[in-house]
Tab-separated table of C-alpha atoms in Angstrom:
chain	number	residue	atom	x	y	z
A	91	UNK	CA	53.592	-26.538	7.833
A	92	UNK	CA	51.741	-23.547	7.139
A	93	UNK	CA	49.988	-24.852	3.796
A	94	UNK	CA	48.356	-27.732	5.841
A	95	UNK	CA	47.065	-25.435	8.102
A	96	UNK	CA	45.169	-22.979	6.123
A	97	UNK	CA	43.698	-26.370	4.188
A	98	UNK	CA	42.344	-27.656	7.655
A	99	UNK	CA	41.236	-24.265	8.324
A	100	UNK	CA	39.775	-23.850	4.839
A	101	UNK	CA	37.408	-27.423	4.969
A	102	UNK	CA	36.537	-26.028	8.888
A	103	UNK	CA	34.942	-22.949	6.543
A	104	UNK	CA	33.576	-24.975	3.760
A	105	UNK	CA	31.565	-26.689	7.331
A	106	UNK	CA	30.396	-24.359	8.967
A	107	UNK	CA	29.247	-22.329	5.728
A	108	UNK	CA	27.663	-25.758	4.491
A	109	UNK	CA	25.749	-25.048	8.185
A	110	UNK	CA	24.777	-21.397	7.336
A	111	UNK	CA	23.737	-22.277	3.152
A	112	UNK	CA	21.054	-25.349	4.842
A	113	UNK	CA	19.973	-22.980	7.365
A	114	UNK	CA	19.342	-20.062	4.612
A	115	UNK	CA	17.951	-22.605	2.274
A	116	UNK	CA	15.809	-23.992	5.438
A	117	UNK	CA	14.603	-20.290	6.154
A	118	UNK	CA	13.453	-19.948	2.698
A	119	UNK	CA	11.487	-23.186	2.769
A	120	UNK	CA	10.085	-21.930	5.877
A	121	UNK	CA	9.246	-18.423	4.809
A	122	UNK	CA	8.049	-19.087	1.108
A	123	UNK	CA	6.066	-22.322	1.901
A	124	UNK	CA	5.675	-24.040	5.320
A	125	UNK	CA	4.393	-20.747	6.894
A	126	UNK	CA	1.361	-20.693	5.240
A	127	UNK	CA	0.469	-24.019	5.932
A	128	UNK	CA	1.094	-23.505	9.898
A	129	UNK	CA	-0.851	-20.619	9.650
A	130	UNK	CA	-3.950	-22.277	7.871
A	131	UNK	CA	-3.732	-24.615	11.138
A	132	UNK	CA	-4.805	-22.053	12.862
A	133	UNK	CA	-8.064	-20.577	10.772
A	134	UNK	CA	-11.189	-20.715	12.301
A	135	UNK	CA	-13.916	-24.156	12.048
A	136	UNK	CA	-16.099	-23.563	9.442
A	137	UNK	CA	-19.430	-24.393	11.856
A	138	UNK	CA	-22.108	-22.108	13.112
A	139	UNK	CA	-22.851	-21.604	16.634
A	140	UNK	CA	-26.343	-23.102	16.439
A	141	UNK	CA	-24.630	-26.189	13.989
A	142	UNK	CA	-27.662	-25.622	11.176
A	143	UNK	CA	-27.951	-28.260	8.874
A	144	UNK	CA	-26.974	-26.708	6.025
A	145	UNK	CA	-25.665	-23.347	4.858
A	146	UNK	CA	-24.031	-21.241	1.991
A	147	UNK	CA	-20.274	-20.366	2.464
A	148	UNK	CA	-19.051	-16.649	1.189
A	149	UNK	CA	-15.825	-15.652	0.776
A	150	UNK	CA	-15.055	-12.679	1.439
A	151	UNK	CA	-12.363	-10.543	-0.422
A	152	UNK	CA	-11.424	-6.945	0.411
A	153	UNK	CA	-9.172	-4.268	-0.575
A	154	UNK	CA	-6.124	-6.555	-2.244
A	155	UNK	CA	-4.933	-3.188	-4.349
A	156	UNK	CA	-2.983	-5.276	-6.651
A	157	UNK	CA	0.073	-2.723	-6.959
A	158	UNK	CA	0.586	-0.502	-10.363
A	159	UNK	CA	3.032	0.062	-12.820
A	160	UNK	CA	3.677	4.067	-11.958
A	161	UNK	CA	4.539	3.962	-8.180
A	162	UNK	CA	5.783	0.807	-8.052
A	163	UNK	CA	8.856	-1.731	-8.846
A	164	UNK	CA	8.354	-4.874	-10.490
A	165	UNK	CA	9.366	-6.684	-7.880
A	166	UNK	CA	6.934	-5.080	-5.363
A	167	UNK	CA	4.125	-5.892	-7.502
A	168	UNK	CA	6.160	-9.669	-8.211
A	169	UNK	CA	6.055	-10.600	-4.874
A	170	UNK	CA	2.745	-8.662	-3.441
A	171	UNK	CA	0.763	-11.188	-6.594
A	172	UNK	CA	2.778	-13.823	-5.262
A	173	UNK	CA	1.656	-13.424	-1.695
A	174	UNK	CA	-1.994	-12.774	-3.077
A	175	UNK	CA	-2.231	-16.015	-5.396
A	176	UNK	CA	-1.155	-18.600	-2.685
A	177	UNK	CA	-3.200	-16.774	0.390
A	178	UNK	CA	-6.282	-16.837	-2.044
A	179	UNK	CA	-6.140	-20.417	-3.053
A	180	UNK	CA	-5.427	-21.972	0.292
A	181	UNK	CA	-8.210	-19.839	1.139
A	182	UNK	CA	-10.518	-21.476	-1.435
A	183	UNK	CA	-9.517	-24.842	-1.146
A	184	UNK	CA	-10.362	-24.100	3.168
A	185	UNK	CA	-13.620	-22.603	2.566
A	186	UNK	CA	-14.932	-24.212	-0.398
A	187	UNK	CA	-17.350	-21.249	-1.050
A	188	UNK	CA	-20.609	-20.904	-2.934
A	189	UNK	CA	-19.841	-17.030	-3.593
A	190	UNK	CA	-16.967	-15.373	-3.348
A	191	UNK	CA	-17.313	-11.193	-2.855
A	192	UNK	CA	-14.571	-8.830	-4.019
A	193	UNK	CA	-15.530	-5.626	-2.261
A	194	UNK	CA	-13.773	-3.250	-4.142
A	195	UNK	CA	-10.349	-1.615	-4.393
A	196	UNK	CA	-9.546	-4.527	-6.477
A	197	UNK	CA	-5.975	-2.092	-8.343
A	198	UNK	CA	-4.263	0.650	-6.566
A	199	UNK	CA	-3.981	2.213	-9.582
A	200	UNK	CA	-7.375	1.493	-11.393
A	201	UNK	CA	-8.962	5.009	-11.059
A	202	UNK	CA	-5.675	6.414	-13.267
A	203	UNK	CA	-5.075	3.421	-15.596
A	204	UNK	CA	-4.998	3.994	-19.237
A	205	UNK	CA	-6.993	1.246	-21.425
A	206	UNK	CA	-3.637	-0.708	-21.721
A	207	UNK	CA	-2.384	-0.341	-17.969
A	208	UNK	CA	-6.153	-1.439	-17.435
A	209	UNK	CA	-5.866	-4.613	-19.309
A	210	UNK	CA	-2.677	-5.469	-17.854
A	211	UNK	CA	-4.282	-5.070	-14.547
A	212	UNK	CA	-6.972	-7.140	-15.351
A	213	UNK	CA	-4.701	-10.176	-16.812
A	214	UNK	CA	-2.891	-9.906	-13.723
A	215	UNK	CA	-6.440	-10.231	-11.329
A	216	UNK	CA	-7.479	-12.795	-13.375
A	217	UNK	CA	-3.860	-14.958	-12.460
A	218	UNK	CA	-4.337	-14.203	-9.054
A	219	UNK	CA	-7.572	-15.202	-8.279
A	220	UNK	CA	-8.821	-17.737	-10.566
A	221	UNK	CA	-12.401	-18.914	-9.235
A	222	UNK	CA	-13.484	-21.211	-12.141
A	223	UNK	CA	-12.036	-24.565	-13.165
A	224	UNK	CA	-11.229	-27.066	-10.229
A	225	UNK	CA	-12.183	-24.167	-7.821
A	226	UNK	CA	-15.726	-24.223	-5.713
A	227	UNK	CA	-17.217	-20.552	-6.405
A	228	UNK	CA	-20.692	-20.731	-8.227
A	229	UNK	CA	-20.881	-17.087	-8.023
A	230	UNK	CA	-18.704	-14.480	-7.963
A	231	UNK	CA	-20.074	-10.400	-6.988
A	232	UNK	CA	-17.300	-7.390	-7.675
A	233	UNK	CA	-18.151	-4.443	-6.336
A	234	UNK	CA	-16.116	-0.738	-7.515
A	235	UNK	CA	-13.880	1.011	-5.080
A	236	UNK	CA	-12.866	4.332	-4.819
A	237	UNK	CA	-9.080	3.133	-6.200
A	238	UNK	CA	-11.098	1.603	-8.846
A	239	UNK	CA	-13.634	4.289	-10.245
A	240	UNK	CA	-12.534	7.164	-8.381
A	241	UNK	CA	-14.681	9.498	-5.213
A	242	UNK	CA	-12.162	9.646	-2.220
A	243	UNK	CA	-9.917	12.385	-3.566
A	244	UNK	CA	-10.438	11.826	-7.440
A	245	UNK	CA	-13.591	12.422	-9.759
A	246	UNK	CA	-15.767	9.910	-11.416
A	247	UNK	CA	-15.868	9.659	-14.984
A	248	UNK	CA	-17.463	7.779	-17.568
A	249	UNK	CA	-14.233	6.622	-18.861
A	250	UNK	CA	-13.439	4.920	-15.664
A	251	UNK	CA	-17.022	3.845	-14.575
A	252	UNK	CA	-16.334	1.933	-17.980
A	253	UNK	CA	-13.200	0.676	-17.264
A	254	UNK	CA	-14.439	-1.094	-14.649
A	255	UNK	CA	-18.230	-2.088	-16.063
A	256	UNK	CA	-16.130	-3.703	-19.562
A	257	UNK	CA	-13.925	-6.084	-17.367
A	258	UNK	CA	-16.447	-6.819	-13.592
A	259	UNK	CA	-19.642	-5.541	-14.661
A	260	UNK	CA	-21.190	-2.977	-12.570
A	261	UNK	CA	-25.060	-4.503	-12.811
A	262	UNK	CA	-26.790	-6.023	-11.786
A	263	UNK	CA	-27.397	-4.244	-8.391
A	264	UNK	CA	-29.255	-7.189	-6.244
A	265	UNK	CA	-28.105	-10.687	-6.886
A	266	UNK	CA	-30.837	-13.175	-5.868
A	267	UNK	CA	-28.892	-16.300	-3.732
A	268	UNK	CA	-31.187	-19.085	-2.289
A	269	UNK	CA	-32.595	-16.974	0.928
A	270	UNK	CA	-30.357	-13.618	0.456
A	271	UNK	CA	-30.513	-11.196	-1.440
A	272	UNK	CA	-27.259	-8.623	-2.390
A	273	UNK	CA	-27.771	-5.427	-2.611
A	274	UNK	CA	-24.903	-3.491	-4.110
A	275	UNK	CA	-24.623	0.262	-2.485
A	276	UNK	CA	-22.088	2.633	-4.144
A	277	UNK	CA	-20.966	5.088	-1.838
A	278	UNK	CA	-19.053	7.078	-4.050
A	279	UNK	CA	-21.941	8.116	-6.351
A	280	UNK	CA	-24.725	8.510	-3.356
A	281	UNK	CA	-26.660	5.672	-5.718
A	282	UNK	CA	-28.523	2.849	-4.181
A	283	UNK	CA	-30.882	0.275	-5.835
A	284	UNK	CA	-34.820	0.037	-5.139
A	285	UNK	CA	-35.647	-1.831	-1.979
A	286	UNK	CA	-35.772	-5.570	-3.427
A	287	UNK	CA	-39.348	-6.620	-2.407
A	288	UNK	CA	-39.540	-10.176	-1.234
A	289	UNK	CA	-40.735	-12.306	2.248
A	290	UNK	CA	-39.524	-12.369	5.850
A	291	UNK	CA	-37.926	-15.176	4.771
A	292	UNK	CA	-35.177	-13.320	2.502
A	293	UNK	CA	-32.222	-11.849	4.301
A	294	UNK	CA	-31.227	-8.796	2.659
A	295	UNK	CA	-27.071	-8.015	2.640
A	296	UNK	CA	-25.758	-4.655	1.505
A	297	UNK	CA	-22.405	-4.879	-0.432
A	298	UNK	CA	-20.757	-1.327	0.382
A	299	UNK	CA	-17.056	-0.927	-0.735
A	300	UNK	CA	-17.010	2.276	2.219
A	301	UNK	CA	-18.743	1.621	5.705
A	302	UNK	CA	-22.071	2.780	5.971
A	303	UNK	CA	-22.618	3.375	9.516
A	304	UNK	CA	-18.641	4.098	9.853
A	305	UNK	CA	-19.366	7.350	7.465
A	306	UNK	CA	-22.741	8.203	8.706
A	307	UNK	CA	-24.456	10.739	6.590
A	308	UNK	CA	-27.771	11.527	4.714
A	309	UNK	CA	-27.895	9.306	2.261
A	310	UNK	CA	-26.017	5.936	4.383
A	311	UNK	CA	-29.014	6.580	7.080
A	312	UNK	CA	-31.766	6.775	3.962
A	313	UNK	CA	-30.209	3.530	2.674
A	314	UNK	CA	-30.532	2.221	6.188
A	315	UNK	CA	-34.044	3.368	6.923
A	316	UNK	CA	-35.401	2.128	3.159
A	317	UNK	CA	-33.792	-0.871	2.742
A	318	UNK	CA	-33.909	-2.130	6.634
A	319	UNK	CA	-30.832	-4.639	5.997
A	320	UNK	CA	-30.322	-7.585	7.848
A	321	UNK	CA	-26.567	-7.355	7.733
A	322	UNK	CA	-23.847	-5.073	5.617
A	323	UNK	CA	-20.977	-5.578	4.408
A	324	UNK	CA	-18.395	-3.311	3.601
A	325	UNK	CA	-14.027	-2.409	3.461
A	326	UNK	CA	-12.437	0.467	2.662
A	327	UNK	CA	-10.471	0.843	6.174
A	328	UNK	CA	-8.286	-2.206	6.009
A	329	UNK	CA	-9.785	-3.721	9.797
A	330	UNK	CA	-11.862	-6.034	11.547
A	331	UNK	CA	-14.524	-3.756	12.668
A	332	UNK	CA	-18.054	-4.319	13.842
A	333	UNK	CA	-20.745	-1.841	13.592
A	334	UNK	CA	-24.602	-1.712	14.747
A	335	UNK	CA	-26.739	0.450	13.527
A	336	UNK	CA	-30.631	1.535	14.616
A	337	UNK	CA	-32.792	0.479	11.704
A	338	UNK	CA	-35.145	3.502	12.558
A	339	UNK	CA	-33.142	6.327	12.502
A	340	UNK	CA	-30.323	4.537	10.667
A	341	UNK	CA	-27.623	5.554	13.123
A	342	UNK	CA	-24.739	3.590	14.694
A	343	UNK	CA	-25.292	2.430	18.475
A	344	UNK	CA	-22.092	0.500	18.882
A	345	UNK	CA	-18.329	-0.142	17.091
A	346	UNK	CA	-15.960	-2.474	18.106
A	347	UNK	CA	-13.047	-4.543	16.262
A	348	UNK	CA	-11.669	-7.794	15.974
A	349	UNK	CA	-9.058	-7.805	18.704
A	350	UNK	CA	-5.423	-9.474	18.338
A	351	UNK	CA	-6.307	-11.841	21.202
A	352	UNK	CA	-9.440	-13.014	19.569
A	353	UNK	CA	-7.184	-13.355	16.484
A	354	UNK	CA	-5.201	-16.401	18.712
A	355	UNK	CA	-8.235	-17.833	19.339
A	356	UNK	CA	-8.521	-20.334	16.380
A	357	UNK	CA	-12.405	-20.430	16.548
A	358	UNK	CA	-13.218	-16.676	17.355
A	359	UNK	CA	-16.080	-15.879	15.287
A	360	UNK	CA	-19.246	-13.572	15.215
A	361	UNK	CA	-22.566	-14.656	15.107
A	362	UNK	CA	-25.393	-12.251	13.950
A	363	UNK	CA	-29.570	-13.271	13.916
A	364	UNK	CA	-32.006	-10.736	12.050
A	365	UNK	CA	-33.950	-8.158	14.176
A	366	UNK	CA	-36.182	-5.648	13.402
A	367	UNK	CA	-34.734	-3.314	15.429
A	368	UNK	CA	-31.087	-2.927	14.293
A	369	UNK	CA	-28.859	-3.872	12.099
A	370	UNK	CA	-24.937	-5.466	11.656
A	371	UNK	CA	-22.386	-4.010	9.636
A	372	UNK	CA	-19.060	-5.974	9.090
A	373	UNK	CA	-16.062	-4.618	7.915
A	374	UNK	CA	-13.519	-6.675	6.257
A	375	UNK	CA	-9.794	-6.597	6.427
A	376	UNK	CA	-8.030	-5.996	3.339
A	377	UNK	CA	-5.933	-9.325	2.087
A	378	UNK	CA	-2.764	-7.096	0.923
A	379	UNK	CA	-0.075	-6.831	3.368
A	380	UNK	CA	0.932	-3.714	1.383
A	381	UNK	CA	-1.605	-1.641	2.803
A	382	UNK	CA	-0.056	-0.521	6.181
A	383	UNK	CA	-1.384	-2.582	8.338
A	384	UNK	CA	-0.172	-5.520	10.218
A	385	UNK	CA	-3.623	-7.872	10.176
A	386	UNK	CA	-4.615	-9.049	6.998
A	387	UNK	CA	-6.936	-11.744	6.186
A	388	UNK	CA	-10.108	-13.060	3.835
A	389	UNK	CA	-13.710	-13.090	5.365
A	390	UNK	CA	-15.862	-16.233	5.815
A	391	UNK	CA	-19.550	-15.645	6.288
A	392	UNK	CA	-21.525	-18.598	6.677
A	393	UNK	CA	-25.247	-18.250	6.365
A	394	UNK	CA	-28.213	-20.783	7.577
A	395	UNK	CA	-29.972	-21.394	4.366
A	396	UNK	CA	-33.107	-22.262	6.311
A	397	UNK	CA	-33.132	-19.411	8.882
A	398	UNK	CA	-31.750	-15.641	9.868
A	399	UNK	CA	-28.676	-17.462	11.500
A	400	UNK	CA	-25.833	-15.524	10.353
A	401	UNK	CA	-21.386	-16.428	11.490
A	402	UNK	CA	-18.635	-14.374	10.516
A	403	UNK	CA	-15.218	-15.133	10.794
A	404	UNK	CA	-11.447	-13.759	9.684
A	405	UNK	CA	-8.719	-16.234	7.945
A	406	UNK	CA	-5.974	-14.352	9.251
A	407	UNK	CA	-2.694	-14.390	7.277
A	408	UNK	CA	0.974	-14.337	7.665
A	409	UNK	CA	2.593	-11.876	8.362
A	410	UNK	CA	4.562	-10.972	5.073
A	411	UNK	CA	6.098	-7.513	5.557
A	412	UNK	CA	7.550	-9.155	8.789
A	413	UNK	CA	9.306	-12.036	6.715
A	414	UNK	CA	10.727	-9.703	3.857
A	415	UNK	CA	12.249	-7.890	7.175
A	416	UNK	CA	13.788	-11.440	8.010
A	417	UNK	CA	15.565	-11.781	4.471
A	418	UNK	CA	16.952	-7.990	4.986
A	419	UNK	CA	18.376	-8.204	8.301
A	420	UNK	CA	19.224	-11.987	8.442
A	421	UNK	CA	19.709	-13.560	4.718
A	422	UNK	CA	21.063	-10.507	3.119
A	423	UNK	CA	23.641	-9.704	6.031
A	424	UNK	CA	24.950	-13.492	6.043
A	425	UNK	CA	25.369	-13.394	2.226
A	426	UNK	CA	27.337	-10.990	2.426
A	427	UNK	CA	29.298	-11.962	5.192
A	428	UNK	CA	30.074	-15.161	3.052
A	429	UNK	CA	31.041	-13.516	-0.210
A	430	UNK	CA	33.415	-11.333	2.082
A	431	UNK	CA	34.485	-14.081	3.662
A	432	UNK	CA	34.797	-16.347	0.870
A	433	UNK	CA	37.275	-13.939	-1.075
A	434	UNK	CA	39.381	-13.016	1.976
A	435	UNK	CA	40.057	-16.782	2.284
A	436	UNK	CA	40.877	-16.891	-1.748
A	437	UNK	CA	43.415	-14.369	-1.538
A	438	UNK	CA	45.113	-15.846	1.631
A	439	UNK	CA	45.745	-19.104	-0.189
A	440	UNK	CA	46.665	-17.499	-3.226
A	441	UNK	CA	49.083	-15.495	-0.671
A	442	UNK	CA	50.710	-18.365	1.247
A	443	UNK	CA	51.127	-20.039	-1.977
């Protein structure tokens, strides 16, 4: 009598954990796949507020830090490149871009890399965010951060100025696109190309890997003042910040961010027009979600190529850090409450027999 009943009671087990495996497997699905696809539901139209006929499409890239070899596990960096490859081609396949801009911080490790840590970094980048082939990006700008050549808390050298010139290329300073041109600032060295000279008719962006008018000093206020920017465009702080700055004295007037609640708004975007007066300086969110903060996201700036219209806008992503805490407190726990589970009912049988 008793053998019967620990069978029936064995195939009610072999149910219910049947249940639990489809829901696990069903959670991974959900986690590793589906959720990126719900999210890009939710990214913003890629359409102007004054609907221009036609205009160029920049992605925007900032601060993905791809992890290093000395302070972290392979598995970090595994699943950080993992998160960073799909994010970046839904992202291109959405925005179809004409340029895409890395603004700097591009390893988290860069400024200390030795020449073969460097190249194994750079294989790595070049995995992750492939631009070429069946891709749309024409042009692609890199611009050095401080985790790349060094400034915030470590010196420049030559050696890693180098580094970075042998693999991105740290020239030309303007790039020339239909009606913009790019002007790449370097806040770490103080340097700053000529003023390019060209008509009204040219918007001039500044490509800063640190804010300008968030770290006002000297030199960001001469750069300001000489150059007389129509927009800038800058990282460094991992947000969705919004500066303006007086084109006279090259000061800021006004900050403000990119709020959660215009984050659930799935067509929340800026919209900036030239003025002779002041100036725009957007600050994009890094793409990494291992850099502390909960928001991450790419940046879409869409450009009028017959005017001074100007939209901005964030492709938020998913919140990864918040999944991996899913698989330690939900898929990890019921594992092991299987495998427990699994050999206490083993020995049992093995008991009653």
């Amino acid at each position: 009598m008793l053998r019967p009943c620990l069978r029936l009671l064995k195939n009610k087990k072999k149910n219910a954990w049947k249940i639990v495996a489809t829901f696990l497997v069903l959670l991974v699905v959900y986690l590793e796949a589906a959720v990126y696809f719900l999210n890009r539901s939710l990214w913003p139209s890629l359409t102007c507020a004054v609907e221009p006929t036609n205009y160029h499409r920049v992605l925007l890239v900032a601060d993905p830090q791809l992890l290093g070899e000395e302070t972290e596990t392979w598995i970090a960096r595994w699943d950080c490149d993992r998160f960073l490859s799909k994010t970046f081609k839904l992202a291109l396949e959405y925005v179809e871009p004409s340029m895409v801009i890395f603004l700097g911080d591009l390893f988290d490790e860069g400024s200390t890399a030795t020449d073969d840590e460097y190249e194994r970094y750079h294989q790595r980048f070049k995995r992750i965010f492939r631009t070429a082939d069946r891709f749309f990006a024409s042009k692609t700008i890199y611009i050095p951060g401080d985790n790349d050549i060094g400034g915030e808390n470590e010196d420049i050298t030559p050696q890693k100025l180098n580094h970075f010139d042998k693999y991105f290329g740290l020239k030309p300073d303007v790039v020339s696109f239909h009606n913009v041109s790019f002007v790449k600032i370097n806040y770490m060295l103080k340097s700053a190309p000529h003023p390019p000279s060209g008509s009204d008719k040219v918007l001039t962006i500044l490509l800063s890997h640190m804010p300008l008018l968030g770290a006002s000093s000297f030199f960001t206020e001469k750069v300001i003042r000489d150059m007389k920017p129509s927009l800038i465009i800058s990282a460094h702080d991992h947000k969705a910040v919004h500066f303006v700055g007086d084109l006279e004295t090259g000061e800021r007037t006004l900050i403000e961010s990119m709020s959660t609640d215009e984050r659930s708004l799935s067509d929340s975007k800026w919209r900036f027009q030239s003025s002779k007066k002041h100036t725009n300086e957007i600050l994009v969110p890094t793409c990494s979600y291992r850099m502390g903060v909960k928001e991450t996201g790419y940046g879409v700036l869409l450009i009028d190529s017959k005017g001074d219209n100007v939209c901005y806008s964030v492709l938020w992503l998913p919140d990864r850090l918040y999944h991996l805490k899913i698989y330690f407190y939900v898929f990890l726990p019921v594992t092991a409450l299987y495998l427990i589970m699994y050999f206490f009912g083993r020995n049992s049988l093995v008991r009653s027999q």
